[in-house]
PDB file of C-alpha atoms in Angstrom:
ATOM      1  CA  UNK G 231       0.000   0.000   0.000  1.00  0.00           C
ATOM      2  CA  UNK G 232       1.582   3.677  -0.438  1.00  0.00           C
ATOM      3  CA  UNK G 233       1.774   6.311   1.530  1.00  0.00           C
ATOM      4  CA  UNK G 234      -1.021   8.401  -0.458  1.00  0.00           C
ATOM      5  CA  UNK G 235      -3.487   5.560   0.357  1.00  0.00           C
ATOM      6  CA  UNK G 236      -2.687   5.110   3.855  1.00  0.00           C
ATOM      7  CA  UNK G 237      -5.018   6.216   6.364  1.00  0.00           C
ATOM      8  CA  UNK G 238      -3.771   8.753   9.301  1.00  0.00           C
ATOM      9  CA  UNK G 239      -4.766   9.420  12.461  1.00  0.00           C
ATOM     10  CA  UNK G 240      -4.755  12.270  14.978  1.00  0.00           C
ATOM     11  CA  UNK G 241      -4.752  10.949  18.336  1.00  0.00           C
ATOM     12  CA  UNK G 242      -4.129  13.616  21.411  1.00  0.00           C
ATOM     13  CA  UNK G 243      -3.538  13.411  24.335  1.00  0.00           C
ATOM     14  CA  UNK G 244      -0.986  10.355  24.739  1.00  0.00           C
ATOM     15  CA  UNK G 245       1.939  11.299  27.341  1.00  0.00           C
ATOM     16  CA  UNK G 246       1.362   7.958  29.982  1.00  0.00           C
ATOM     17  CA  UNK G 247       1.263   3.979  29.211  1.00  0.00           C
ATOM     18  CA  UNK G 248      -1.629   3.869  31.501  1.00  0.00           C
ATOM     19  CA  UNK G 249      -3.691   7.077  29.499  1.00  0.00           C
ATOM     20  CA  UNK G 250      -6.249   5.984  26.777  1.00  0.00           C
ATOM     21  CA  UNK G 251      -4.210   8.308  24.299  1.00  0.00           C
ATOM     22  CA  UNK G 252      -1.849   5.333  23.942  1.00  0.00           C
ATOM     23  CA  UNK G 253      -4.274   2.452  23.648  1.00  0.00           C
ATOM     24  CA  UNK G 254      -5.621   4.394  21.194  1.00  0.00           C
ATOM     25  CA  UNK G 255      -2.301   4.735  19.085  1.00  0.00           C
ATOM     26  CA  UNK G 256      -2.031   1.651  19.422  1.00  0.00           C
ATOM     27  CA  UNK G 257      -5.201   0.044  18.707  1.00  0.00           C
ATOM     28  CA  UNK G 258      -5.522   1.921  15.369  1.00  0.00           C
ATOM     29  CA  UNK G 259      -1.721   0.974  14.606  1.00  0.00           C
ATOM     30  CA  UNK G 260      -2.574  -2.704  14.650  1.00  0.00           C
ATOM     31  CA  UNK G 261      -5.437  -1.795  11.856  1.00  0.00           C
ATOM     32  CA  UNK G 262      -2.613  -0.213   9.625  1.00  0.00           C
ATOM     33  CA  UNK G 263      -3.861   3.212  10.332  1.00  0.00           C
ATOM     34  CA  UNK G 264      -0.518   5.944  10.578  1.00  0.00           C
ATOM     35  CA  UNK G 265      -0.352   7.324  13.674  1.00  0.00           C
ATOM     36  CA  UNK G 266       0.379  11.216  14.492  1.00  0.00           C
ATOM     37  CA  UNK G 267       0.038  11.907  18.248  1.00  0.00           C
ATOM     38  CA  UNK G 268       0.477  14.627  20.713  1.00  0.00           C
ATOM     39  CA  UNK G 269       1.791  14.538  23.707  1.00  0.00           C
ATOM     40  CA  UNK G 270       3.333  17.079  26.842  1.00  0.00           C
ATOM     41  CA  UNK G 271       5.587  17.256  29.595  1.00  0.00           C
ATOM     42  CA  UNK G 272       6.077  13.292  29.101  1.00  0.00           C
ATOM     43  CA  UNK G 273       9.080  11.016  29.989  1.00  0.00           C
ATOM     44  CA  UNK G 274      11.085  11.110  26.883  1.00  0.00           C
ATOM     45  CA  UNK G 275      11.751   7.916  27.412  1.00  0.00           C
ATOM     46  CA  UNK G 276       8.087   6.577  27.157  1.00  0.00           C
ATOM     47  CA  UNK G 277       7.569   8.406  23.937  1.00  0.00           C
ATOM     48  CA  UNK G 278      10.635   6.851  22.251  1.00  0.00           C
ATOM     49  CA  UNK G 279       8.888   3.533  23.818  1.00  0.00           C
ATOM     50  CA  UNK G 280       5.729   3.779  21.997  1.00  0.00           C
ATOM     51  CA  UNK G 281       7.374   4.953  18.523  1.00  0.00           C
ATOM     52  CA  UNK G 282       9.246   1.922  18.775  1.00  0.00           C
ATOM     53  CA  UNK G 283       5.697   0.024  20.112  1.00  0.00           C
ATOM     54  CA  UNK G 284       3.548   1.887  16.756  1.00  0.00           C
ATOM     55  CA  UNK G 285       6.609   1.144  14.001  1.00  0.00           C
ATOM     56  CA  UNK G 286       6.676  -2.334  14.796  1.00  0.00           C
ATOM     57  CA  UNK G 287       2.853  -2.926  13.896  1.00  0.00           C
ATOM     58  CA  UNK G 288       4.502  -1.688  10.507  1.00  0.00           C
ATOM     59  CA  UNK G 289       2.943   1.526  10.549  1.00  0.00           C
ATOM     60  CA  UNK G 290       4.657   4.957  10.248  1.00  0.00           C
ATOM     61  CA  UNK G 291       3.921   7.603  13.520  1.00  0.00           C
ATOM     62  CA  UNK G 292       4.975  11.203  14.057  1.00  0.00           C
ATOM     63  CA  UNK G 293       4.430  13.113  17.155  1.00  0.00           C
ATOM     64  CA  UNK G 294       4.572  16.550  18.498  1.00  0.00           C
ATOM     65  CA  UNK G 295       4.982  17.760  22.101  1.00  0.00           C
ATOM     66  CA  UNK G 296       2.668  20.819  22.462  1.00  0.00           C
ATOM     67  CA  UNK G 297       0.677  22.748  24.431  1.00  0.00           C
ATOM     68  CA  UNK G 298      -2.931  22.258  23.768  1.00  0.00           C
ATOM     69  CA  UNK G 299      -4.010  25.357  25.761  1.00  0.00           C
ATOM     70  CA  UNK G 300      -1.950  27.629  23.268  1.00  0.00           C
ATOM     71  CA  UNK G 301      -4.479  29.953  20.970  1.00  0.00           C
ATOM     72  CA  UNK G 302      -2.251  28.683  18.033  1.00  0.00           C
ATOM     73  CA  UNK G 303      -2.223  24.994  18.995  1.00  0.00           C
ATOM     74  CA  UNK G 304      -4.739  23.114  17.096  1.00  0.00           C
ATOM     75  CA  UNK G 305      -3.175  25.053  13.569  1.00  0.00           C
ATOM     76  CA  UNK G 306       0.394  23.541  14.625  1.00  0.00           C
ATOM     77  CA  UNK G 307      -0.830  20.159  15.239  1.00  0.00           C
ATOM     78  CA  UNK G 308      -3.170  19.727  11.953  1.00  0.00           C
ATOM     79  CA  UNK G 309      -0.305  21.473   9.892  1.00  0.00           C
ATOM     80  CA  UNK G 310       2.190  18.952  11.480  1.00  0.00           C
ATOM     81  CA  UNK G 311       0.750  15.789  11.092  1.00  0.00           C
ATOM     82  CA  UNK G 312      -0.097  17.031   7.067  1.00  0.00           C
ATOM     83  CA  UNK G 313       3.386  18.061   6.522  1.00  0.00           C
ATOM     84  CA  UNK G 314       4.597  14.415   8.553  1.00  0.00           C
ATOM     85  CA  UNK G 315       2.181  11.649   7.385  1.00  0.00           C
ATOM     86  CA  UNK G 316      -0.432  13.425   4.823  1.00  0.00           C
ATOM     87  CA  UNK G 317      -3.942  14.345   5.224  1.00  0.00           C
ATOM     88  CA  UNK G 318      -5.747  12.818   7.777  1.00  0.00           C
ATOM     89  CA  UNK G 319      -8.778  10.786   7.950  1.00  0.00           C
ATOM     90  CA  UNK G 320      -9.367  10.074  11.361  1.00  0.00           C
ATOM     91  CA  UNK G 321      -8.784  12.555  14.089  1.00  0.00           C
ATOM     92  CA  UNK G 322      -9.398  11.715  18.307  1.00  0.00           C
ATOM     93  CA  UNK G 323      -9.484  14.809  20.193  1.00  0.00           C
ATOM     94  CA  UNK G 324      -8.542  12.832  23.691  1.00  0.00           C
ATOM     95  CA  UNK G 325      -6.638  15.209  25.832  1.00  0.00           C
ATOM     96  CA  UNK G 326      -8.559  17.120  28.743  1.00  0.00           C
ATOM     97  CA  UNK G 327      -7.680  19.469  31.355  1.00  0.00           C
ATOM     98  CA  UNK G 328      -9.231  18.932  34.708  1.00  0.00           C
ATOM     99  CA  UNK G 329      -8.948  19.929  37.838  1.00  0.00           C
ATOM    100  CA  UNK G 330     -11.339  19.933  40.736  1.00  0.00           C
ATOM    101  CA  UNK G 331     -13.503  23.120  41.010  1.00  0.00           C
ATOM    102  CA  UNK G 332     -16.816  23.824  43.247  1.00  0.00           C
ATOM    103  CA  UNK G 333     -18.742  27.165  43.564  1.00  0.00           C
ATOM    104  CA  UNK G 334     -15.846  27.995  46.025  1.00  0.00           C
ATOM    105  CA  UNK G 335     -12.787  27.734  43.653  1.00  0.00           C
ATOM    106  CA  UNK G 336     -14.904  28.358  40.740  1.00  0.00           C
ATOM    107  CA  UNK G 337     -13.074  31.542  39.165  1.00  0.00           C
ATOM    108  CA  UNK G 338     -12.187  33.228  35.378  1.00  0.00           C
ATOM    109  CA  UNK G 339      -8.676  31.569  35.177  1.00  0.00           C
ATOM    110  CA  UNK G 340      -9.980  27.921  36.100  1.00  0.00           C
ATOM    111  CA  UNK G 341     -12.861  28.483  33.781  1.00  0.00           C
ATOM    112  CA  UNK G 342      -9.988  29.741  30.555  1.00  0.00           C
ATOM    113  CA  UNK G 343      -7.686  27.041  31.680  1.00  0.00           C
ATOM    114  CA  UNK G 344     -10.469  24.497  31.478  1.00  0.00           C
ATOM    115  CA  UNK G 345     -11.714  25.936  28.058  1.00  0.00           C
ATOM    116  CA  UNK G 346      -8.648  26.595  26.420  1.00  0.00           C
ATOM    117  CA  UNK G 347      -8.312  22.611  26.418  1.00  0.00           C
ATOM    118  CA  UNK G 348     -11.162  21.034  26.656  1.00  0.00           C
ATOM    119  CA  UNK G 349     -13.326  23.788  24.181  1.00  0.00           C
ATOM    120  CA  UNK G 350     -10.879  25.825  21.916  1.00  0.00           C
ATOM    121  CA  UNK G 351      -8.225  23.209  21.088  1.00  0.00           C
ATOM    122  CA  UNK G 352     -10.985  20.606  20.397  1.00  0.00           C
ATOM    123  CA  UNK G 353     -13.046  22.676  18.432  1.00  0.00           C
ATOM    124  CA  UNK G 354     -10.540  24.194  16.441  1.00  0.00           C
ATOM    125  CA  UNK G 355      -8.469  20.943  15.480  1.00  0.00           C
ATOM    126  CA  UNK G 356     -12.289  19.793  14.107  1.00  0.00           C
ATOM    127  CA  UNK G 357     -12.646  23.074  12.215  1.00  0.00           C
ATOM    128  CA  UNK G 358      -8.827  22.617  10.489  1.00  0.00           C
ATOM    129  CA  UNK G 359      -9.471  18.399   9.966  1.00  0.00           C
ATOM    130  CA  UNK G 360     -12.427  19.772   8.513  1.00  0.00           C
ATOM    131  CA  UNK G 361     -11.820  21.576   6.126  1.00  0.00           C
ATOM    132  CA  UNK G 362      -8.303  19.916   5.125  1.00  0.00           C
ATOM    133  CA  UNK G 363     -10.101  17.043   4.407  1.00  0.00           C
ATOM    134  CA  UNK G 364     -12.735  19.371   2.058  1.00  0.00           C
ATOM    135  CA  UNK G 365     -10.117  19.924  -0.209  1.00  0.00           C
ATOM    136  CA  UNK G 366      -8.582  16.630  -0.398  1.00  0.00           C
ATOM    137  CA  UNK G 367      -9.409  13.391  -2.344  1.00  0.00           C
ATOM    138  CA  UNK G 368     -10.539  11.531   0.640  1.00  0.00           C
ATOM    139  CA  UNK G 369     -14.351  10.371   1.032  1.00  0.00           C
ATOM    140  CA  UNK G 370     -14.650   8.681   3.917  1.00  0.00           C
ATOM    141  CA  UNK G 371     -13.423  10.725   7.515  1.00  0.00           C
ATOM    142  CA  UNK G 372     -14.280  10.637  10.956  1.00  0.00           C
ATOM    143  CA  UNK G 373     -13.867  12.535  14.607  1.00  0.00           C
ATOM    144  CA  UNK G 374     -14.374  11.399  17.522  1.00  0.00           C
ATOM    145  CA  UNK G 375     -14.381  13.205  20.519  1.00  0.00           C
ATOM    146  CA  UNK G 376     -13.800  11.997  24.177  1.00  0.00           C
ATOM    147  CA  UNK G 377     -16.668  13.316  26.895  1.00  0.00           C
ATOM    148  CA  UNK G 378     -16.944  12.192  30.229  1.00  0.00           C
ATOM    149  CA  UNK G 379     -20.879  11.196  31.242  1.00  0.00           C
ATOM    150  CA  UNK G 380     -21.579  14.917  32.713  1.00  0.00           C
ATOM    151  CA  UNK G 381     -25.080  15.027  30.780  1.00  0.00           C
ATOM    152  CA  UNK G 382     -25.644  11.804  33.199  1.00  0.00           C
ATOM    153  CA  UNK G 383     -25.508  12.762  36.382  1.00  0.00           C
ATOM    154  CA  UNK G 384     -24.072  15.480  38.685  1.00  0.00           C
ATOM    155  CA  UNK G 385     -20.608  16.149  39.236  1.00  0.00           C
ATOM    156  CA  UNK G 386     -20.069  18.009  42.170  1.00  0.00           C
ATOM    157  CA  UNK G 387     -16.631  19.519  42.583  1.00  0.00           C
ATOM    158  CA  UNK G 388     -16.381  19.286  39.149  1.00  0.00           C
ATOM    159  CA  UNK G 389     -17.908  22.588  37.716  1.00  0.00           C
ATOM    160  CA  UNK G 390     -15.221  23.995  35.055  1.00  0.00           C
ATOM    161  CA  UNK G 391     -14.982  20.118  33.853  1.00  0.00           C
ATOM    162  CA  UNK G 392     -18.043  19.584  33.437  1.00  0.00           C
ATOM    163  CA  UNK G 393     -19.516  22.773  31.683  1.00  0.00           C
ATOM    164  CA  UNK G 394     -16.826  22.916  29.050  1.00  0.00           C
ATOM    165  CA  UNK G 395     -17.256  18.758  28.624  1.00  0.00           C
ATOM    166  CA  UNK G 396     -20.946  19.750  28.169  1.00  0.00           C
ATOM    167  CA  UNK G 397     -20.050  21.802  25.585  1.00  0.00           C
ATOM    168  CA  UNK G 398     -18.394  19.075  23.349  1.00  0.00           C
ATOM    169  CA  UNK G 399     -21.615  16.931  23.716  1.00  0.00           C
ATOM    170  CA  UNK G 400     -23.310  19.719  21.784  1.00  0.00           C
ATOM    171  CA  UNK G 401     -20.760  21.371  19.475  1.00  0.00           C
ATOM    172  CA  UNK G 402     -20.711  17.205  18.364  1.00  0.00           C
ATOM    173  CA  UNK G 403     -24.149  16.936  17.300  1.00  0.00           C
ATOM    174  CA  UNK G 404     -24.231  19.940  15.489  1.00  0.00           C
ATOM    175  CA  UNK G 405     -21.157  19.665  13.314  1.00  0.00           C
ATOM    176  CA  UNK G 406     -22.014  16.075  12.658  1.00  0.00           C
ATOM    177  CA  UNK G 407     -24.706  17.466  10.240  1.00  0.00           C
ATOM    178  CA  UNK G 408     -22.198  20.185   8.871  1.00  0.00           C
ATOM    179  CA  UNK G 409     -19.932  17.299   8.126  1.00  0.00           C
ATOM    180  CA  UNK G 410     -22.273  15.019   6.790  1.00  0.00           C
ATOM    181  CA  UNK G 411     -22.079  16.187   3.289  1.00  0.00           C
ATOM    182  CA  UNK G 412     -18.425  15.562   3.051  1.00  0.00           C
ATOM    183  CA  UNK G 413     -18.569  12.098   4.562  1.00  0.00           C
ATOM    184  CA  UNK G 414     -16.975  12.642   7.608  1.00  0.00           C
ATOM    185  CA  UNK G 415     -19.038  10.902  10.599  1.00  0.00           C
ATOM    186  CA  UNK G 416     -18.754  12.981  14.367  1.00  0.00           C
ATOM    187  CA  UNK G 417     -19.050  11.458  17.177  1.00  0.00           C
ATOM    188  CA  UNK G 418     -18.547  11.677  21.012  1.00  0.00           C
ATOM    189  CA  UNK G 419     -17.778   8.657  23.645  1.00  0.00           C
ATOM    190  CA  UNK G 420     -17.828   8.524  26.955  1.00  0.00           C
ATOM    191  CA  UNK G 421     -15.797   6.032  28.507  1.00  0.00           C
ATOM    192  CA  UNK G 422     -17.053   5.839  32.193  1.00  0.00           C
ATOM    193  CA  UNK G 423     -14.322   5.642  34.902  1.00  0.00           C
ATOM    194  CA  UNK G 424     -11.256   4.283  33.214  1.00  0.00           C
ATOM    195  CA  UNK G 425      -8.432   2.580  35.177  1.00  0.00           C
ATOM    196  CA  UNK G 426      -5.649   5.441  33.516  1.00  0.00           C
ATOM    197  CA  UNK G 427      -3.199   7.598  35.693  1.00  0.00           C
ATOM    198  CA  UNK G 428      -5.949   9.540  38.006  1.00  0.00           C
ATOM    199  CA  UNK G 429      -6.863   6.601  39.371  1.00  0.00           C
ATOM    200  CA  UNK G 430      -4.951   4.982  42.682  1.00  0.00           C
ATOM    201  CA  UNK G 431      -5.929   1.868  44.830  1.00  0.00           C
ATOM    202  CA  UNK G 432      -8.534   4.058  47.277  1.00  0.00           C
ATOM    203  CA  UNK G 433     -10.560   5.517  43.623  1.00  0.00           C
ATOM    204  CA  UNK G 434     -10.572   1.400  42.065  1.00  0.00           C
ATOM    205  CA  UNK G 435     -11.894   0.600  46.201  1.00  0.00           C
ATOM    206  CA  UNK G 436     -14.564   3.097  45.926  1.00  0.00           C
ATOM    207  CA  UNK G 437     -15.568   2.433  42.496  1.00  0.00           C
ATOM    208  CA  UNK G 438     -15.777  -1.449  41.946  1.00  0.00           C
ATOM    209  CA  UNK G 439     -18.966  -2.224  43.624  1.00  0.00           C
ATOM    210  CA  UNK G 440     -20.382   0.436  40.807  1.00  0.00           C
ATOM    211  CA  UNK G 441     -19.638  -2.051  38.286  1.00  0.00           C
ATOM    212  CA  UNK G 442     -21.977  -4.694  37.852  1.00  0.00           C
ATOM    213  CA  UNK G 443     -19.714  -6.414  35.275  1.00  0.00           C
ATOM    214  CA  UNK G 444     -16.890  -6.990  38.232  1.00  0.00           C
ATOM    215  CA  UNK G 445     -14.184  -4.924  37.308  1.00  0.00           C
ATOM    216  CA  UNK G 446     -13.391  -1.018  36.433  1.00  0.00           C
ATOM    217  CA  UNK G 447     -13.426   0.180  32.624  1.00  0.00           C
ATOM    218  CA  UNK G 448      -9.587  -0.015  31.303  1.00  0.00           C
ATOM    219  CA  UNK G 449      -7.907   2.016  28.467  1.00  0.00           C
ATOM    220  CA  UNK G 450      -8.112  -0.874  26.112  1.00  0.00           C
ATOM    221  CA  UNK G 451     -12.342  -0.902  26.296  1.00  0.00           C
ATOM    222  CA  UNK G 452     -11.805   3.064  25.478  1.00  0.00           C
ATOM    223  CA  UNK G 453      -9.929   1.756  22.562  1.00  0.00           C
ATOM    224  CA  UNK G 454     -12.409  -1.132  21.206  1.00  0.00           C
ATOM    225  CA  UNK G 455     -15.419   1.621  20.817  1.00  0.00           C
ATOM    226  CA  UNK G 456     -12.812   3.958  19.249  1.00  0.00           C
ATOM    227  CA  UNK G 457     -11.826   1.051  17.112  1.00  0.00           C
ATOM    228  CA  UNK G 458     -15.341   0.109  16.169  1.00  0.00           C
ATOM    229  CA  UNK G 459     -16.396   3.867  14.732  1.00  0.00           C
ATOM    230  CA  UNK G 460     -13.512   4.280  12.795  1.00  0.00           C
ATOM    231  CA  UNK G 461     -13.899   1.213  11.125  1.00  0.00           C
ATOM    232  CA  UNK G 462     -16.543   0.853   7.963  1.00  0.00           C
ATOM    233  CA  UNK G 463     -18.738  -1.306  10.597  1.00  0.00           C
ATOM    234  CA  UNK G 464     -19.907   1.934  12.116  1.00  0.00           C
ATOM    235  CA  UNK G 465     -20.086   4.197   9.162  1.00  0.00           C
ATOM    236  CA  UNK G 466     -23.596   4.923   9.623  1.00  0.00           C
ATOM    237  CA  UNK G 467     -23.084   6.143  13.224  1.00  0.00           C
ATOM    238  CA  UNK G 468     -22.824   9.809  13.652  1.00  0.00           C
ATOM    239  CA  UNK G 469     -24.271  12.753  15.756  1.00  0.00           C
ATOM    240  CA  UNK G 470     -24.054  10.592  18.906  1.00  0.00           C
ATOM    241  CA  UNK G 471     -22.883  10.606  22.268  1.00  0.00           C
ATOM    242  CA  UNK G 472     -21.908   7.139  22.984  1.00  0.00           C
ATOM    243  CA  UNK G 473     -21.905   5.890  26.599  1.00  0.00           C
ATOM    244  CA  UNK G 474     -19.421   2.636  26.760  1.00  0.00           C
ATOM    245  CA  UNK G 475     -19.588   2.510  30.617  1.00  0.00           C
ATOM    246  CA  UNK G 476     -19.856  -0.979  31.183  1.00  0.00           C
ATOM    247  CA  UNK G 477     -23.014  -0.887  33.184  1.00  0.00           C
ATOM    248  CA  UNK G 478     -21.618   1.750  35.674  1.00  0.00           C
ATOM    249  CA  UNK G 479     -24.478   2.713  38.639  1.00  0.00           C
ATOM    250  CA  UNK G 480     -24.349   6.337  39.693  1.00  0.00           C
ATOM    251  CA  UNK G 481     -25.502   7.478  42.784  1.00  0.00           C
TER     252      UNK G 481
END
């Protein structure tokens, strides 16, 4: 296969080999897709790990450490992974800022860190896929962006998090029809509580008897929905917020 007929992904958000980022990369590696990632303030060493990891599935992979909550950010990274790997069809918008925030610590700079992550660098990398893919030869494209269950149930403590999350669920839904046209399916997934690095042994305590299936949620379940809308088994999926929690009981 060349180069020109490969398919390429943008996946952000991997720094950890616990974070879904990663299982991502390297789910979609081991179904021939190229992989372009981001990644910041990781071990060097880890990164060098999972090119290694991604190249011998036989795929290519680029990278680039960045910033996401830099104005310019989502330009660098779509502009990078064109001039690196070519045009992509498949983009993950996976990183997130969070940090716990009631009505007490609730101010403007937790609210612009929050949205400069979650809101403007997601929304913006959509916009450039977008219309980079408009202008190419490709017909088939999708995005899929990572939410976290706030439309389910309250959050307390978690009030920057969970407005600009919020706003993903709906900016999805509306650019899936926008996209439509072009053949480029949106989607959002929430993954539940997954067993990546903000969880320690008193959070997997607290949270197992919330899973009726036995166990907590891992990166690599992340990674099998992910898996299944990019593929051309879920083509006709789009507009959706998808909740792959395995069974999890609030409250």
């Amino acid at each position: 296969m060349t180069h020109d007929l490969r398919k390429v992904a943008i996946i952000t958000g991997a720094s950890d080999t616990r974070d879904m980022g990663s299982a991502f990369c390297r789910k979609l590696a081991s179904r021939d897709v190229d992989i372009f990632f981001t990644h910041w303030k990781a071990d060097p060493d880890y990164i060098i790990a999972l090119y290694k990891e991604i190249e011998n599935l036989g795929v290519r992979c680029a990278s680039i450490e960045i910033d996401l909550s830099d104005r310019n950010a989502a330009r660098h990274v779509y502009e990078s992974a064109v001039e690196k790997l070519g045009q992509p069809s498949i983009l993950i918008n996976n990183a997130a800022y969070g940090v716990n925030t009631d009505y007490h610590s609730f101010d403007a700079e937790l609210m612009d860190n929050h949205y400069a992550v979650n809101m403007r660098s997601t929304f913006l990398l959509c916009a450039e896929f977008a219309r980079g893919f408009e202008k190419s030869n490709l017909t088939s494209g999708r995005i899929i962006n990572m939410t976290s269950g706030q439309d389910l149930a309250p959050m307390p403590g978690e009030l920057a998090y969970v407005a600009t999350k919020g706003a993903i669920s709906a900016f999805t839904k509306s650019l899936s029809s926008e996209l439509a046209p072009l053949g480029i399916t949106v989607n959002a997934v929430n993954p539940g509580p997954t067993d990546t690095t903000w969880m320690d042994d008193s959070i997997r305590h607290s949270l197992l008897p919330q899973f009726p299936l036995g166990r907590i949620g891992t990166p690599e379940d992340a990674a099998n929905i992910i898996d299944f809308l990019v593929s051309e088994a879920g083509a006709w999926i789009t507009g959706q917020v998808i909740h792959s929690e395995g069974g999890f009981m609030r409250g």
